[in-house]
Structure formats: C-alpha cells, structure tokens
Coordinates of C-alpha atoms and ligand atoms in Angstrom, one line a residue:
Chain A
X1 CA -106.9 -102.8 -5.5
X2 CA -103.9 -102.7 -3.3
X3 CA -100.6 -103.4 -5.1
X4 CA -99.3 -105.7 -2.6
X5 CA -102.1 -108.3 -3.6
X6 CA -101.0 -108.3 -7.1
X7 CA -98.2 -110.8 -8.8
X8 CA -95.4 -109.1 -10.5
X9 CA -96.9 -110.1 -13.9
X10 CA -100.1 -108.2 -12.9
X11 CA -98.3 -105.3 -11.7
X12 CA -96.4 -105.1 -15.0
X13 CA -99.4 -105.4 -16.9
X14 CA -100.9 -102.4 -15.1
X15 CA -97.8 -100.7 -15.7
X16 CA -97.6 -101.3 -19.4
X17 CA -101.3 -100.3 -19.7
X18 CA -100.6 -97.0 -18.1
X19 CA -97.6 -96.4 -20.6
X20 CA -99.6 -97.5 -23.5
X21 CA -102.4 -95.0 -22.5
X22 CA -99.9 -92.3 -22.4
X23 CA -100.2 -91.8 -18.7
X24 CA -97.0 -90.6 -16.9
X25 CA -95.3 -93.0 -14.4
X26 CA -94.7 -91.0 -11.1
X27 CA -91.9 -91.9 -8.4
X28 CA -94.3 -93.7 -6.0
X29 CA -95.7 -95.9 -8.8
X30 CA -94.7 -99.5 -9.1
X31 CA -92.2 -99.8 -12.0
X32 CA -90.2 -103.0 -13.2
X33 CA -86.6 -102.6 -12.0
X34 CA -85.2 -102.8 -15.6
X35 CA -87.3 -99.7 -16.3
X36 CA -85.8 -97.8 -13.2
X37 CA -82.4 -99.0 -14.1
X38 CA -82.7 -98.0 -17.7
X39 CA -84.1 -94.4 -16.6
X40 CA -81.2 -93.9 -14.2
X41 CA -78.8 -94.7 -16.9
X42 CA -80.2 -92.4 -19.4
X43 CA -81.2 -89.7 -17.0
X44 CA -77.9 -89.5 -15.3
X45 CA -76.2 -89.6 -18.4
X46 CA -78.1 -86.6 -19.5
X47 CA -77.3 -84.8 -16.3
X48 CA -73.6 -85.6 -16.7
X49 CA -73.6 -84.3 -20.2
X50 CA -75.1 -80.8 -19.2
X51 CA -72.4 -80.6 -16.4
X52 CA -69.6 -81.9 -18.6
X53 CA -71.0 -79.7 -21.4
X54 CA -69.8 -76.6 -19.3
X55 CA -66.3 -77.2 -19.8
X56 CA -65.8 -76.7 -23.8
X57 CA -67.8 -73.5 -23.5
X58 CA -66.3 -72.5 -20.2
X59 CA -63.3 -72.7 -21.8
X60 CA -64.0 -69.4 -24.0
X61 CA -65.9 -67.3 -21.4
X62 CA -62.7 -65.4 -20.7
X63 CA -61.7 -65.0 -24.3
X64 CA -65.0 -64.1 -25.7
X65 CA -64.4 -61.4 -28.2
X66 CA -67.0 -58.9 -27.1
X67 CA -68.7 -58.0 -23.9
X68 CA -72.2 -58.8 -25.2
X69 CA -70.9 -62.3 -26.5
X70 CA -69.2 -62.8 -23.0
X71 CA -72.4 -62.0 -21.2
X72 CA -74.5 -64.4 -23.4
X73 CA -72.0 -67.1 -23.3
X74 CA -71.7 -67.0 -19.5
X75 CA -75.6 -67.1 -19.2
X76 CA -75.8 -70.0 -21.4
X77 CA -73.1 -72.1 -19.7
X78 CA -74.8 -71.2 -16.4
X79 CA -78.1 -72.4 -17.7
X80 CA -76.4 -75.9 -18.5
X81 CA -75.4 -76.0 -14.8
X82 CA -79.1 -75.4 -14.0
X83 CA -80.1 -78.3 -16.3
X84 CA -77.7 -80.5 -14.6
X85 CA -79.2 -79.7 -11.2
X86 CA -82.7 -80.3 -12.4
X87 CA -81.8 -83.6 -14.1
X88 CA -79.7 -84.7 -11.0
X89 CA -82.9 -83.9 -8.9
X90 CA -85.2 -85.8 -11.3
X91 CA -83.1 -88.8 -11.3
X92 CA -82.9 -88.9 -7.4
X93 CA -86.5 -89.5 -7.5
X94 CA -85.7 -93.0 -8.6
X95 CA -84.0 -93.5 -5.3
X96 CA -80.3 -92.8 -6.0
X97 CA -78.3 -89.9 -4.5
X98 CA -76.4 -87.2 -6.5
X99 CA -73.1 -88.2 -4.8
X100 CA -73.7 -91.9 -6.1
X101 CA -74.2 -90.5 -9.6
X102 CA -71.1 -88.3 -9.6
X103 CA -69.0 -91.1 -8.3
X104 CA -70.3 -93.1 -11.3
X105 CA -69.3 -90.4 -13.7
X106 CA -65.8 -90.0 -12.1
X107 CA -65.2 -93.8 -12.3
X108 CA -66.3 -93.9 -15.9
X109 CA -69.0 -96.3 -15.0
X110 CA -71.7 -93.6 -16.1
X111 CA -71.3 -92.0 -19.6
X112 CA -71.9 -88.4 -20.9
X113 CA -72.5 -87.1 -24.5
X114 CA -69.3 -88.1 -26.3
X115 CA -69.6 -84.7 -28.3
X116 CA -67.8 -83.3 -25.2
X117 CA -64.8 -84.9 -25.9
X118 CA -64.1 -82.8 -29.0
X119 CA -62.1 -79.8 -28.3
X120 CA -63.2 -76.3 -28.4
X121 CA -60.3 -74.5 -30.4
X122 CA -61.8 -71.2 -31.7
X123 CA -64.4 -68.6 -31.1
X124 CA -66.1 -70.2 -34.1
X125 CA -66.6 -73.4 -32.0
X126 CA -68.7 -71.5 -29.5
X127 CA -71.2 -70.8 -32.6
X128 CA -71.0 -74.3 -33.9
X129 CA -71.6 -75.8 -30.3
X130 CA -74.6 -73.6 -29.5
X131 CA -76.1 -74.0 -33.0
X132 CA -75.3 -77.7 -33.8
X133 CA -74.8 -79.4 -30.5
X134 CA -77.7 -77.6 -28.7
X135 CA -79.6 -77.9 -31.7
X136 CA -79.1 -81.7 -31.9
X137 CA -79.8 -81.8 -28.3
X138 CA -83.1 -79.9 -28.5
X139 CA -84.3 -82.3 -31.2
X140 CA -83.8 -85.1 -28.9
X141 CA -85.2 -83.3 -25.9
X142 CA -88.4 -82.1 -27.6
X143 CA -89.1 -85.7 -28.3
X144 CA -88.3 -86.6 -24.7
X145 CA -91.0 -84.1 -23.4
X146 CA -93.2 -86.9 -24.0
X147 CA -91.1 -89.6 -22.3
X148 CA -93.2 -92.0 -19.9
X149 CA -91.5 -90.8 -16.6
X150 CA -93.3 -87.9 -15.2
X151 CA -90.2 -86.1 -13.5
X152 CA -88.2 -86.7 -16.7
X153 CA -90.8 -85.4 -18.9
X154 CA -91.4 -82.2 -16.9
X155 CA -87.7 -81.6 -16.7
X156 CA -87.5 -81.8 -20.4
X157 CA -90.3 -79.2 -20.8
X158 CA -88.4 -76.8 -18.5
X159 CA -85.2 -77.4 -20.2
X160 CA -86.5 -77.0 -23.7
X161 CA -87.7 -73.5 -23.1
X162 CA -83.9 -72.3 -22.4
X163 CA -82.2 -74.5 -25.1
X164 CA -83.9 -72.5 -27.9
X165 CA -82.0 -69.4 -26.7
X166 CA -78.9 -71.7 -26.5
X167 CA -79.2 -72.6 -30.2
X168 CA -80.1 -69.1 -31.2
X169 CA -76.9 -67.5 -29.6
X170 CA -74.8 -70.1 -31.2
X171 CA -76.4 -69.3 -34.6
X172 CA -75.9 -65.4 -34.1
X173 CA -72.3 -66.0 -33.5
X174 CA -72.1 -68.0 -36.9
X175 CA -74.2 -65.3 -38.6
X176 CA -71.7 -62.6 -37.3
X177 CA -68.8 -64.6 -38.5
X178 CA -70.3 -65.8 -41.9
X179 CA -70.9 -62.0 -42.8
X180 CA -67.8 -60.9 -41.2
X181 CA -64.1 -60.6 -42.7
X182 CA -62.9 -63.3 -45.0
X183 CA -60.9 -64.7 -41.8
X184 CA -64.2 -64.9 -39.7
X185 CA -66.0 -66.7 -42.5
X186 CA -63.2 -69.0 -42.6
X187 CA -63.4 -69.7 -39.1
X188 CA -67.1 -70.2 -39.3
X189 CA -66.6 -72.8 -42.0
X190 CA -63.7 -74.6 -40.0
X191 CA -66.0 -74.8 -37.0
X192 CA -68.9 -76.2 -38.9
X193 CA -66.7 -78.8 -40.6
X194 CA -65.3 -80.2 -37.3
X195 CA -68.6 -80.1 -35.4
X196 CA -71.1 -81.2 -38.2
X197 CA -70.4 -84.9 -38.1
X198 CA -70.0 -85.2 -34.3
X199 CA -73.2 -83.5 -34.0
X200 CA -74.8 -86.1 -36.3
X201 CA -73.3 -88.9 -34.1
X202 CA -75.0 -87.4 -30.9
X203 CA -78.1 -89.3 -31.9
X204 CA -76.4 -92.6 -31.3
X205 CA -75.8 -95.5 -33.6
X206 CA -78.2 -96.6 -36.3
X207 CA -81.4 -98.2 -35.0
X208 CA -80.1 -101.7 -36.0
X209 CA -77.1 -101.3 -33.9
X210 CA -78.5 -99.7 -30.8
X211 CA -78.4 -101.9 -27.6
X212 CA -81.1 -100.1 -25.6
X213 CA -83.6 -99.0 -28.4
X214 CA -86.2 -101.6 -28.4
X215 CA -87.1 -101.8 -24.7
X216 CA -86.9 -98.1 -24.4
X217 CA -89.3 -97.6 -27.3
X218 CA -91.7 -100.2 -25.7
X219 CA -91.6 -98.3 -22.2
X220 CA -91.6 -95.0 -24.1
X221 CA -88.6 -93.8 -22.4
X222 CA -87.6 -93.0 -25.9
X223 CA -90.4 -91.7 -28.3
X224 CA -88.5 -91.7 -31.5
X225 CA -85.6 -93.8 -33.0
X226 CA -81.9 -92.5 -33.4
X227 CA -82.4 -92.4 -37.1
X228 CA -85.6 -90.6 -37.3
X229 CA -84.3 -87.9 -34.8
X230 CA -81.0 -87.6 -36.9
X231 CA -83.1 -87.3 -40.1
X232 CA -84.9 -84.3 -38.5
X233 CA -81.9 -82.6 -37.5
X234 CA -80.2 -83.3 -40.9
X235 CA -83.1 -81.6 -42.5
X236 CA -83.5 -78.7 -40.4
X237 CA -79.7 -78.0 -40.5
X238 CA -79.4 -78.0 -44.3
X239 CA -81.1 -74.7 -45.0
X240 CA -79.4 -73.1 -42.1
X241 CA -75.9 -73.9 -43.5
X242 CA -77.1 -72.5 -47.0
X243 CA -78.5 -69.3 -45.2
X244 CA -75.1 -68.9 -43.6
X245 CA -73.5 -69.0 -47.1
X246 CA -71.3 -71.8 -45.9
X247 CA -70.3 -75.0 -47.6
X248 CA -72.1 -78.1 -46.5
X249 CA -69.7 -80.5 -44.9
X250 CA -71.7 -83.6 -46.4
X251 CA -70.8 -83.9 -50.1
X252 CA -73.1 -86.5 -50.7
X253 CA -76.2 -84.5 -49.3
X254 CA -79.1 -84.5 -51.7
X255 CA -82.9 -83.5 -51.4
X256 CA -84.8 -86.7 -52.0
X257 CA -88.2 -85.3 -53.5
X258 CA -90.0 -88.7 -53.2
X259 CA -89.1 -89.2 -49.4
X260 CA -89.5 -85.4 -48.7
X261 CA -86.1 -85.5 -46.9
X262 CA -82.4 -85.5 -47.6
X263 CA -80.3 -88.4 -48.5
X264 CA -77.1 -88.1 -46.7
X265 CA -73.4 -89.6 -46.6
X266 CA -72.4 -92.0 -44.1
X267 CA -71.2 -91.2 -40.7
X268 CA -67.7 -92.3 -39.9
X269 CA -68.7 -94.9 -37.4
X270 CA -65.0 -95.8 -36.5
X271 CA -64.6 -92.4 -35.2
X272 CA -67.7 -92.6 -33.2
X273 CA -66.6 -95.7 -31.4
X274 CA -63.0 -94.5 -31.1
X275 CA -64.0 -91.4 -29.3
X276 CA -66.7 -93.0 -27.2
X277 CA -64.0 -95.7 -26.2
X278 CA -61.6 -93.0 -24.9
X279 CA -59.7 -91.9 -27.9
X280 CA -61.2 -88.4 -28.3
X281 CA -59.0 -85.4 -27.6
X282 CA -60.5 -84.5 -24.4
X283 CA -61.8 -87.5 -22.6
X284 CA -59.4 -87.8 -20.0
X285 CA -59.3 -84.0 -19.6
X286 CA -62.9 -83.8 -19.0
X287 CA -63.0 -86.1 -16.2
X288 CA -59.8 -85.0 -14.7
X289 CA -61.3 -81.2 -14.7
X290 CA -64.3 -82.6 -13.0
X291 CA -62.4 -84.7 -10.5
X292 CA -60.2 -81.8 -9.7
X293 CA -62.9 -79.4 -9.0
X294 CA -64.8 -82.0 -6.8
X295 CA -61.7 -82.7 -4.8
X296 CA -60.6 -79.2 -4.5
X297 CA -64.1 -78.4 -3.2
X298 CA -64.0 -81.0 -0.6
X299 CA -63.0 -78.8 2.3
X300 CA -65.4 -76.3 1.4
X301 CA -68.3 -78.9 1.5
X302 CA -66.9 -80.0 4.7
X303 CA -66.9 -76.6 6.0
X304 CA -70.5 -76.0 5.1
X305 CA -71.7 -79.1 7.0
X306 CA -69.6 -78.4 9.9
X307 CA -71.2 -74.8 10.1
X308 CA -74.5 -76.1 9.7
X309 CA -74.1 -78.6 12.5
X310 CA -72.5 -75.9 14.9
X311 CA -75.3 -73.7 14.0
X312 CA -78.1 -76.0 14.9
X313 CA -76.3 -77.3 18.0
X314 CA -76.0 -73.5 19.2
X315 CA -79.7 -73.4 18.6
X316 CA -80.4 -76.4 20.7
X317 CA -78.1 -75.2 23.4
X318 CA -79.7 -71.9 23.4
X319 CA -83.3 -73.6 23.6
X320 CA -82.3 -75.7 26.6
X321 CA -80.8 -72.7 28.4
X322 CA -83.8 -70.6 28.0
Chain B
X1 CA -72.7 -34.2 -2.2
X2 CA -71.9 -30.6 -2.7
X3 CA -73.1 -29.1 -5.9
X4 CA -70.8 -26.6 -7.4
X5 CA -70.9 -23.8 -10.3
X6 CA -67.7 -25.3 -11.7
X7 CA -68.4 -27.1 -15.0
X8 CA -67.2 -30.6 -15.2
X9 CA -64.7 -31.6 -17.9
X10 CA -66.2 -34.4 -20.2
X11 CA -62.8 -36.0 -20.2
X12 CA -63.1 -36.5 -16.5
X13 CA -66.4 -37.9 -16.9
X14 CA -65.0 -40.4 -19.4
X15 CA -62.0 -41.2 -17.3
X16 CA -64.1 -41.7 -14.0
X17 CA -66.8 -43.9 -15.8
X18 CA -64.0 -46.0 -17.4
X19 CA -62.3 -46.6 -14.0
X20 CA -65.6 -47.9 -12.6
X21 CA -65.9 -50.0 -15.5
X22 CA -62.5 -51.4 -15.1
X23 CA -63.3 -52.3 -11.4
X24 CA -66.3 -54.2 -12.5
X25 CA -64.9 -55.9 -15.7
X26 CA -61.8 -57.1 -13.9
X27 CA -63.7 -58.6 -10.9
X28 CA -66.5 -60.1 -13.1
X29 CA -63.8 -61.8 -15.3
X30 CA -62.1 -63.3 -12.2
X31 CA -65.4 -64.5 -11.0
X32 CA -66.2 -66.1 -14.2
X33 CA -62.9 -68.2 -14.0
X34 CA -64.8 -70.3 -11.4
X35 CA -67.4 -71.6 -14.0
X36 CA -67.1 -75.4 -14.0
X37 CA -64.5 -75.4 -11.4
X38 CA -66.9 -74.5 -8.4
X39 CA -67.1 -76.9 -5.1
X40 CA -70.5 -78.0 -6.3
X41 CA -72.8 -77.2 -9.3
X42 CA -75.0 -74.7 -7.2
X43 CA -72.0 -72.5 -6.7
X44 CA -71.0 -72.8 -10.4
X45 CA -74.3 -71.1 -11.2
X46 CA -74.3 -68.6 -8.1
X47 CA -70.8 -67.3 -9.1
X48 CA -71.8 -67.1 -12.6
X49 CA -74.7 -64.9 -11.4
X50 CA -72.5 -62.6 -9.5
X51 CA -70.0 -62.6 -12.3
X52 CA -72.9 -61.7 -14.8
X53 CA -73.9 -58.7 -12.6
X54 CA -70.5 -57.3 -12.5
X55 CA -70.2 -57.6 -16.4
X56 CA -73.5 -55.8 -16.6
X57 CA -72.2 -52.9 -14.4
X58 CA -68.9 -52.8 -16.6
X59 CA -71.0 -52.6 -19.7
X60 CA -73.1 -49.7 -18.4
X61 CA -70.2 -47.7 -17.4
X62 CA -68.2 -48.3 -20.5
X63 CA -71.2 -47.5 -22.6
X64 CA -71.6 -44.3 -20.9
X65 CA -67.9 -43.5 -21.2
X66 CA -68.2 -44.4 -24.9
X67 CA -71.4 -42.2 -25.5
X68 CA -69.7 -39.1 -23.9
X69 CA -66.4 -39.8 -25.7
X70 CA -68.0 -40.1 -29.0
X71 CA -70.0 -36.8 -28.3
X72 CA -66.9 -35.0 -27.3
X73 CA -64.9 -36.1 -30.2
X74 CA -67.6 -36.2 -33.0
X75 CA -67.0 -39.8 -33.5
X76 CA -69.4 -42.8 -33.5
X77 CA -66.8 -45.9 -33.3
X78 CA -66.1 -46.0 -29.6
X79 CA -68.0 -48.6 -28.0
X80 CA -67.9 -50.6 -24.5
X81 CA -65.6 -53.0 -26.3
X82 CA -63.0 -50.2 -27.0
X83 CA -62.5 -49.8 -23.5
X84 CA -62.4 -53.4 -22.5
X85 CA -60.5 -54.8 -25.3
X86 CA -58.2 -52.2 -26.7
X87 CA -56.4 -50.9 -23.8
X88 CA -53.3 -52.2 -22.2
X89 CA -52.3 -52.9 -18.6
X90 CA -51.0 -49.4 -18.0
X91 CA -54.2 -47.9 -19.2
X92 CA -56.5 -49.9 -16.9
X93 CA -57.2 -48.2 -13.7
X94 CA -59.0 -50.6 -11.6
X95 CA -58.1 -51.0 -7.9
X96 CA -55.6 -53.7 -7.4
X97 CA -57.9 -55.7 -5.2
X98 CA -60.0 -56.7 -8.2
X99 CA -57.2 -58.2 -10.2
X100 CA -55.5 -60.5 -7.8
X101 CA -55.6 -64.0 -8.8
X102 CA -58.7 -66.2 -8.5
X103 CA -57.1 -68.3 -5.6
X104 CA -58.8 -71.0 -3.8
X105 CA -62.4 -70.7 -2.7
X106 CA -61.3 -68.9 0.5
X107 CA -59.4 -66.3 -1.3
X108 CA -62.3 -65.6 -3.6
X109 CA -64.7 -65.3 -0.7
X110 CA -62.6 -63.1 1.3
X111 CA -61.9 -60.9 -1.6
X112 CA -65.6 -60.7 -2.5
X113 CA -66.5 -59.8 1.0
X114 CA -64.3 -56.9 0.9
X115 CA -65.4 -55.7 -2.5
X116 CA -68.9 -56.2 -1.9
X117 CA -69.3 -54.4 1.3
X118 CA -67.4 -51.6 -0.2
X119 CA -69.6 -51.5 -3.2
X120 CA -72.6 -51.4 -1.1
X121 CA -71.5 -48.1 0.5
X122 CA -70.1 -46.7 -2.7
X123 CA -73.1 -47.2 -4.8
X124 CA -75.4 -45.7 -2.2
X125 CA -73.4 -42.5 -2.5
X126 CA -73.0 -42.7 -6.2
X127 CA -76.9 -42.8 -6.5
X128 CA -76.7 -39.2 -5.2
X129 CA -74.3 -38.1 -7.9
X130 CA -75.4 -35.1 -9.8
X131 CA -74.5 -36.8 -12.9
X132 CA -77.8 -38.3 -13.8
X133 CA -76.3 -41.4 -15.8
X134 CA -74.0 -42.5 -13.0
X135 CA -76.8 -42.2 -10.3
X136 CA -79.1 -44.3 -12.6
X137 CA -76.4 -47.1 -13.0
X138 CA -75.7 -46.9 -9.2
X139 CA -79.4 -47.3 -8.4
X140 CA -79.3 -50.6 -10.6
X141 CA -76.1 -51.9 -9.5
X142 CA -76.8 -51.1 -5.8
X143 CA -79.7 -53.6 -5.6
X144 CA -77.6 -56.4 -6.8
X145 CA -74.6 -55.4 -4.5
X146 CA -76.9 -55.8 -1.5
X147 CA -77.5 -59.3 -2.5
X148 CA -73.8 -60.0 -3.2
X149 CA -73.1 -58.7 0.4
X150 CA -75.5 -61.3 1.9
X151 CA -73.9 -64.1 -0.1
X152 CA -70.3 -62.9 0.8
X153 CA -71.4 -62.8 4.5
X154 CA -72.8 -66.2 4.6
X155 CA -69.8 -67.8 3.0
X156 CA -67.4 -66.0 5.2
X157 CA -69.2 -67.3 8.3
X158 CA -69.5 -70.8 7.0
X159 CA -65.9 -70.7 6.0
X160 CA -64.5 -69.0 9.0
X161 CA -66.5 -70.9 11.4
X162 CA -66.5 -74.1 9.7
X163 CA -63.6 -76.7 9.9
X164 CA -60.2 -75.8 11.1
X165 CA -59.0 -76.1 7.7
X166 CA -61.5 -73.8 6.2
X167 CA -60.7 -71.3 9.2
X168 CA -57.0 -71.5 8.4
X169 CA -57.6 -70.9 4.6
X170 CA -59.9 -67.9 5.3
X171 CA -57.5 -66.1 7.6
X172 CA -54.4 -66.6 5.3
X173 CA -56.6 -65.3 2.5
X174 CA -57.7 -62.2 4.5
X175 CA -53.9 -61.6 5.5
X176 CA -52.8 -61.9 1.9
X177 CA -55.5 -59.5 0.6
X178 CA -56.0 -56.8 3.2
X179 CA -53.3 -54.5 2.2
X180 CA -55.0 -53.9 -1.1
X181 CA -58.1 -52.4 0.4
X182 CA -56.6 -49.1 1.6
X183 CA -56.5 -47.6 -1.8
X184 CA -60.1 -48.1 -2.0
X185 CA -60.6 -45.2 0.2
X186 CA -58.0 -42.7 -1.5
X187 CA -58.6 -39.9 -3.9
X188 CA -56.5 -38.7 -6.6
X189 CA -56.8 -35.2 -8.3
X190 CA -59.3 -36.5 -10.9
X191 CA -61.6 -37.9 -8.5
X192 CA -61.1 -34.9 -6.1
X193 CA -62.3 -32.6 -8.9
X194 CA -65.3 -34.8 -9.5
X195 CA -66.2 -34.9 -5.7
X196 CA -65.9 -31.0 -5.7
X197 CA -68.4 -30.9 -8.5
X198 CA -70.7 -33.5 -7.0
X199 CA -70.2 -36.1 -9.5
X200 CA -67.9 -38.5 -7.9
X201 CA -68.1 -40.4 -4.5
X202 CA -65.7 -39.1 -2.0
X203 CA -64.6 -42.5 -1.0
X204 CA -62.4 -41.3 2.0
X205 CA -65.8 -41.0 3.8
X206 CA -66.7 -44.6 3.3
X207 CA -63.9 -46.2 5.3
X208 CA -65.4 -46.0 8.8
X209 CA -68.7 -47.6 7.8
X210 CA -66.8 -50.3 5.5
X211 CA -64.4 -51.2 8.5
X212 CA -67.3 -51.5 11.1
X213 CA -69.2 -53.8 8.9
X214 CA -66.4 -55.9 7.7
X215 CA -64.9 -56.3 11.3
X216 CA -68.1 -57.5 12.5
X217 CA -68.4 -60.1 9.9
X218 CA -64.9 -61.2 10.4
X219 CA -65.2 -61.4 13.9
X220 CA -68.5 -63.4 13.8
X221 CA -66.9 -65.7 11.7
X222 CA -64.1 -66.3 14.5
X223 CA -61.5 -64.7 12.3
X224 CA -59.1 -61.9 12.9
X225 CA -59.0 -58.5 11.1
X226 CA -55.4 -58.4 9.7
X227 CA -52.9 -55.9 10.8
X228 CA -53.4 -52.5 9.2
X229 CA -49.8 -51.6 8.6
X230 CA -49.1 -52.8 5.0
X231 CA -50.6 -51.2 2.1
X232 CA -50.0 -51.5 -1.7
X233 CA -51.4 -48.8 -4.1
X234 CA -51.4 -47.8 -7.5
X235 CA -54.4 -49.3 -9.4
X236 CA -55.8 -45.9 -10.5
X237 CA -52.5 -44.7 -11.8
X238 CA -52.1 -47.9 -13.8
X239 CA -49.4 -49.3 -11.6
X240 CA -50.6 -52.8 -11.5
X241 CA -49.6 -56.3 -10.0
X242 CA -48.4 -58.8 -12.5
X243 CA -51.9 -60.5 -12.3
X244 CA -53.6 -58.0 -14.6
X245 CA -51.4 -58.5 -17.7
X246 CA -52.1 -62.1 -17.8
X247 CA -56.0 -61.7 -17.4
X248 CA -55.9 -59.0 -20.3
X249 CA -53.9 -61.1 -22.5
X250 CA -56.5 -63.9 -22.1
X251 CA -59.7 -61.6 -22.3
X252 CA -58.2 -59.5 -25.4
X253 CA -56.6 -62.0 -27.5
X254 CA -59.5 -63.2 -29.8
X255 CA -60.8 -59.6 -30.2
X256 CA -57.3 -58.1 -30.9
X257 CA -56.4 -60.9 -33.5
X258 CA -59.0 -59.7 -35.8
X259 CA -58.7 -55.8 -35.9
X260 CA -61.9 -54.2 -37.0
X261 CA -64.0 -57.5 -36.8
X262 CA -67.6 -57.5 -35.5
X263 CA -68.7 -60.2 -33.2
Ligands
FE2_1 FE1 -77.1 -79.2 -23.2
FE2_2 FE1 -78.8 -77.9 -21.4
FE2_3 FE1 -78.0 -76.0 -23.9

C-alpha cells in the first residue's frame, strides 16, 4: 500500500513493527521526525568524536619514541579520520550536510565524547588511550552494530574491524612500558590512573539519569543500556590490568561470585558533569584547534572549487568550439 | 650505472643509506605535522598516507644501515632507532629542502612537488644500483613515489590555477623554496665514490629531467619558475637551517629521556 495513503499513526506502527522484527530502517523509509533527530544527534556526535579524537593522539605522533610506534600511531590516528568520514557520510543520508554538522560542532551545539577533553601528557597516555578509550568505544560500537538504522549499523561493522587494532596497539604500548624500566612502569601506572575513570564515564550517566535512553532503546538506536555496557568494560579490563602487573585504580573493585561480575566503586559524577560542561583541561583548546584548521583551510577549499569550475568551463568552451 | 672492480667500503654504504633515511624521516615527520590540521578530513588522511610512505622508506634505509653496521662492528645493538633518535643536528645529512618548516598548505604543496618529482627520477636510478638491498628498497619506494607525484601535481594545479589568493601563496612558496633545490643535484666525495662503484645514483644527471617536468607543471598551474640565481647548500655536510634542530628536539625527546628503554 502506498505510504501517502496512511496516517501518521499507521506509518509509525509500520515503522515500529519493522524495528521490533529486527529489520533495518533505510534512508528512503518513512521515519518519525524524532527518530531522525535522535540519530543525527547521536551519529554526528560519534563522527565529531572520531575527528576531535585525532588531536590528543596527534599530539604525540611527532614525539613517538620509536619509528615502529610512530608508524603504528600515525596509522591509528589516520583510521580515526577515516571513521569520521564514514560517519559523516552515514549521517548525511538523514538529509543534513557535513558543513552543517561541522558548524554545529564548532558552535558548541553538537557534542563530542568528553574523554577527549582530557590532556595527553605522556607517551603512556598513548597506551592508555588506545587500550581504554578505544576499548570502551569498541564495547559501545559492537553493540551498535545491531542498531536499527541501516547506514549506521553498516558503518559500525566496518569501523569495528579497525578498532580492535587500535585497542591492541594501545595495549602493546602498555605491555612494553609495564615490563620496561621502573620509570616506564611508573609511566604506565600514571596513565592508567588518569584514564581509567574517564573511560568508565564514556558510557554516560547511570541509566536512571540518562535523558535519551528510553526512547533510544525502544527504537533500537541503542541496544544495551549505559550501565550494562559499562559493566562489560569493567569486567573485561580488570584481568588486563592484572596481566600488566599494575595496580587497579578502583580500590573498591571486587569479584561478585553470585552475580558473576565485578562490584565497583562509584564514579565521580561531579567531575563527569564538570568536564562535559566545559571545565576539562582541553575543551576550549579542542574546538579552537578545529576552528583554526578549518579557517586556515578555507582558501584551499575555495581554490579547489574555483579550479574545478574553471576546468569544467574550459571543457564546455572546448566542446562548443569543436 | 658503471660497474667497477673497486671494493666498496662498508662505511660508505652505511653513510649513504643513512643519508637517504635522513631525507625520508625528516620529510615524513614534517608531513605528519599536518594530521588534524589539514584543510579537510580527506586531506588529513591523504597526507597521513604520504607521511607513512616516507616513514616506511626511512625505516628500510636505516634498518639496512643498522644491519651493515652491526656486521661491520660485530655488534647487535644498532637499530633503525639508533639513527633516528640518537644523532644530533650536525650528524643528520638530509638535504635542507626536507627540513624547512611545515609552512602553509601552499608551502607544503610546493615543497612536496619538488621532492616527489626528484624522488621519482632518483628511485628509478637507484633501482639499478648494484647493491641489491638498495635496489630492492628503491623498487618498493618507487611505486609510491609515482602516486606522490600525481598527487602533488594535482594540488599544484588546483592551487596555482585556483583563486588569486591560492595563486599568490603558491608563487611565494615556490620563490622561498627554490634555492634549496640545487643541492639535490650535487655529489660530494662519498657519493662520487659510490657512483663510481655503481652503488649510488649520480644525481647530477637527474637535473634536466626534473627541471623539465617541474617546469611543465608549474607553467600549467599558471605559475612562474623562480629565478635560478640563489642557492643554499650544506645538508649532506650537516650544515643545516635552524629548522632541523627543533624538529629533532621534538622527535627525540621521549626516546632520549629514557636511555636504554625499549618501546
Ligand atoms: Fe575512536
Ligand atoms: Fe574510530
Ligand atoms: Fe579507534
């Protein structure tokens, strides 16, 4: 039956039925406006995170302590740029242009993962970021492979393939440090201490506090709750910390036999909201860096389109002359 | 390349491979400074790729220098990193062109055009070296350098023949860089010995082809080839611009802060 014959409520029922039966929603399908908006918010935030996330690690490419590590880190950061690109294109299928998304990032209207507002200070941070930050991102992204919007789901499948290399390169850095000199081991511990809690915060507020959760779950944009995903990450990370021979930053962490998972200490939510609200070390720097690169690139983008135009004009002239 | 009955000194091979590694690491490092700062994300990724290619070349040259060095001295502790991280400014022997600052996107493009076209001709010759390892490295690097040339040509055309601002920036960049190209085509005694032995490239023979190709691209881009009169030289003798010291300071800082550590 043609869609224009249906009422909004009927369309919504068909839409929800598709979702309930695990069919993907595709760009041409009818979707509620709020679903579209919610996706644009989440997907663009994800794209911005990939791009802003290039900065803290980009900050160490020129200082990587061996040629091998320099090569691996550069490839990793480059992948993140590629992820940003897939995700911007996937978001564009919802009828919004990359330029609009970037404008929203630069004005502060759109968000990016708050973890990137923490400064990268030492080489150990390259290890901690790859291992914990990409590690937490993977837990979330694996879950999002089953998200209801087709282009987002396919983007996640593609991205997840590269993410496991990112986490591994981070963990390899940590292993080298942990089995290295006492100073190196100290560096690893320090980075773990600074990035562990912020990595847990990446999963967002507790489910009871999360503004977007209920609707996102019903529409299967999100497939698992913040707290469930966070728990997975806590459980997978504990033995990795033990293997490195480092001290666990959470002094309250204990294995709960009955639940088959760890009980853990409480996150400092005051810090979480403070950083989100602009009080991290690098919030302003990250956006200013992005704006500066964008503005300094304006003449290059202008030159590109001017050249393209000249070229097609010349072709038209040549064709008419012929 | 002429073959010769003279035996080649292993120290000469080490020094030559190290120089070629120096050129590659320094330009690779400069390009990597663009990551997260490019005019748009596709370019962050593309520049990163070119940077990775140069890092790869540097690692092959340095690894070869390390192997020969360990063999010569009966050691096993010299690695690619020894060359990259534990030598000072006066010991680096890259051509000056590579170390010049990152500059704006026009500066990077202009420099890269001159470097990439040079490398294309240089590597074609190095493929014929009677040193099998150098020839194999050149074979691999040569494929990448052809892609680099296309990319640099495309950008030179876009910027030279784009807007009046981009045109102006490209011309200023070419004028500021040109004087550093002359030494690319000069041989010192070390290289002359290796040319005689059929190992090194006689870079004096590359100038005509290089100039012809570069001139054609510059003119197609509606730009002007700068005047030939000024020339700065000294890279192969460790007589560097002030740019290199800062590059090495940054590159070597972490490595040198932890003597003997593994990464
Ligand atoms: Fe990421
Ligand atoms: Fe990513
Ligand atoms: Fe990643």
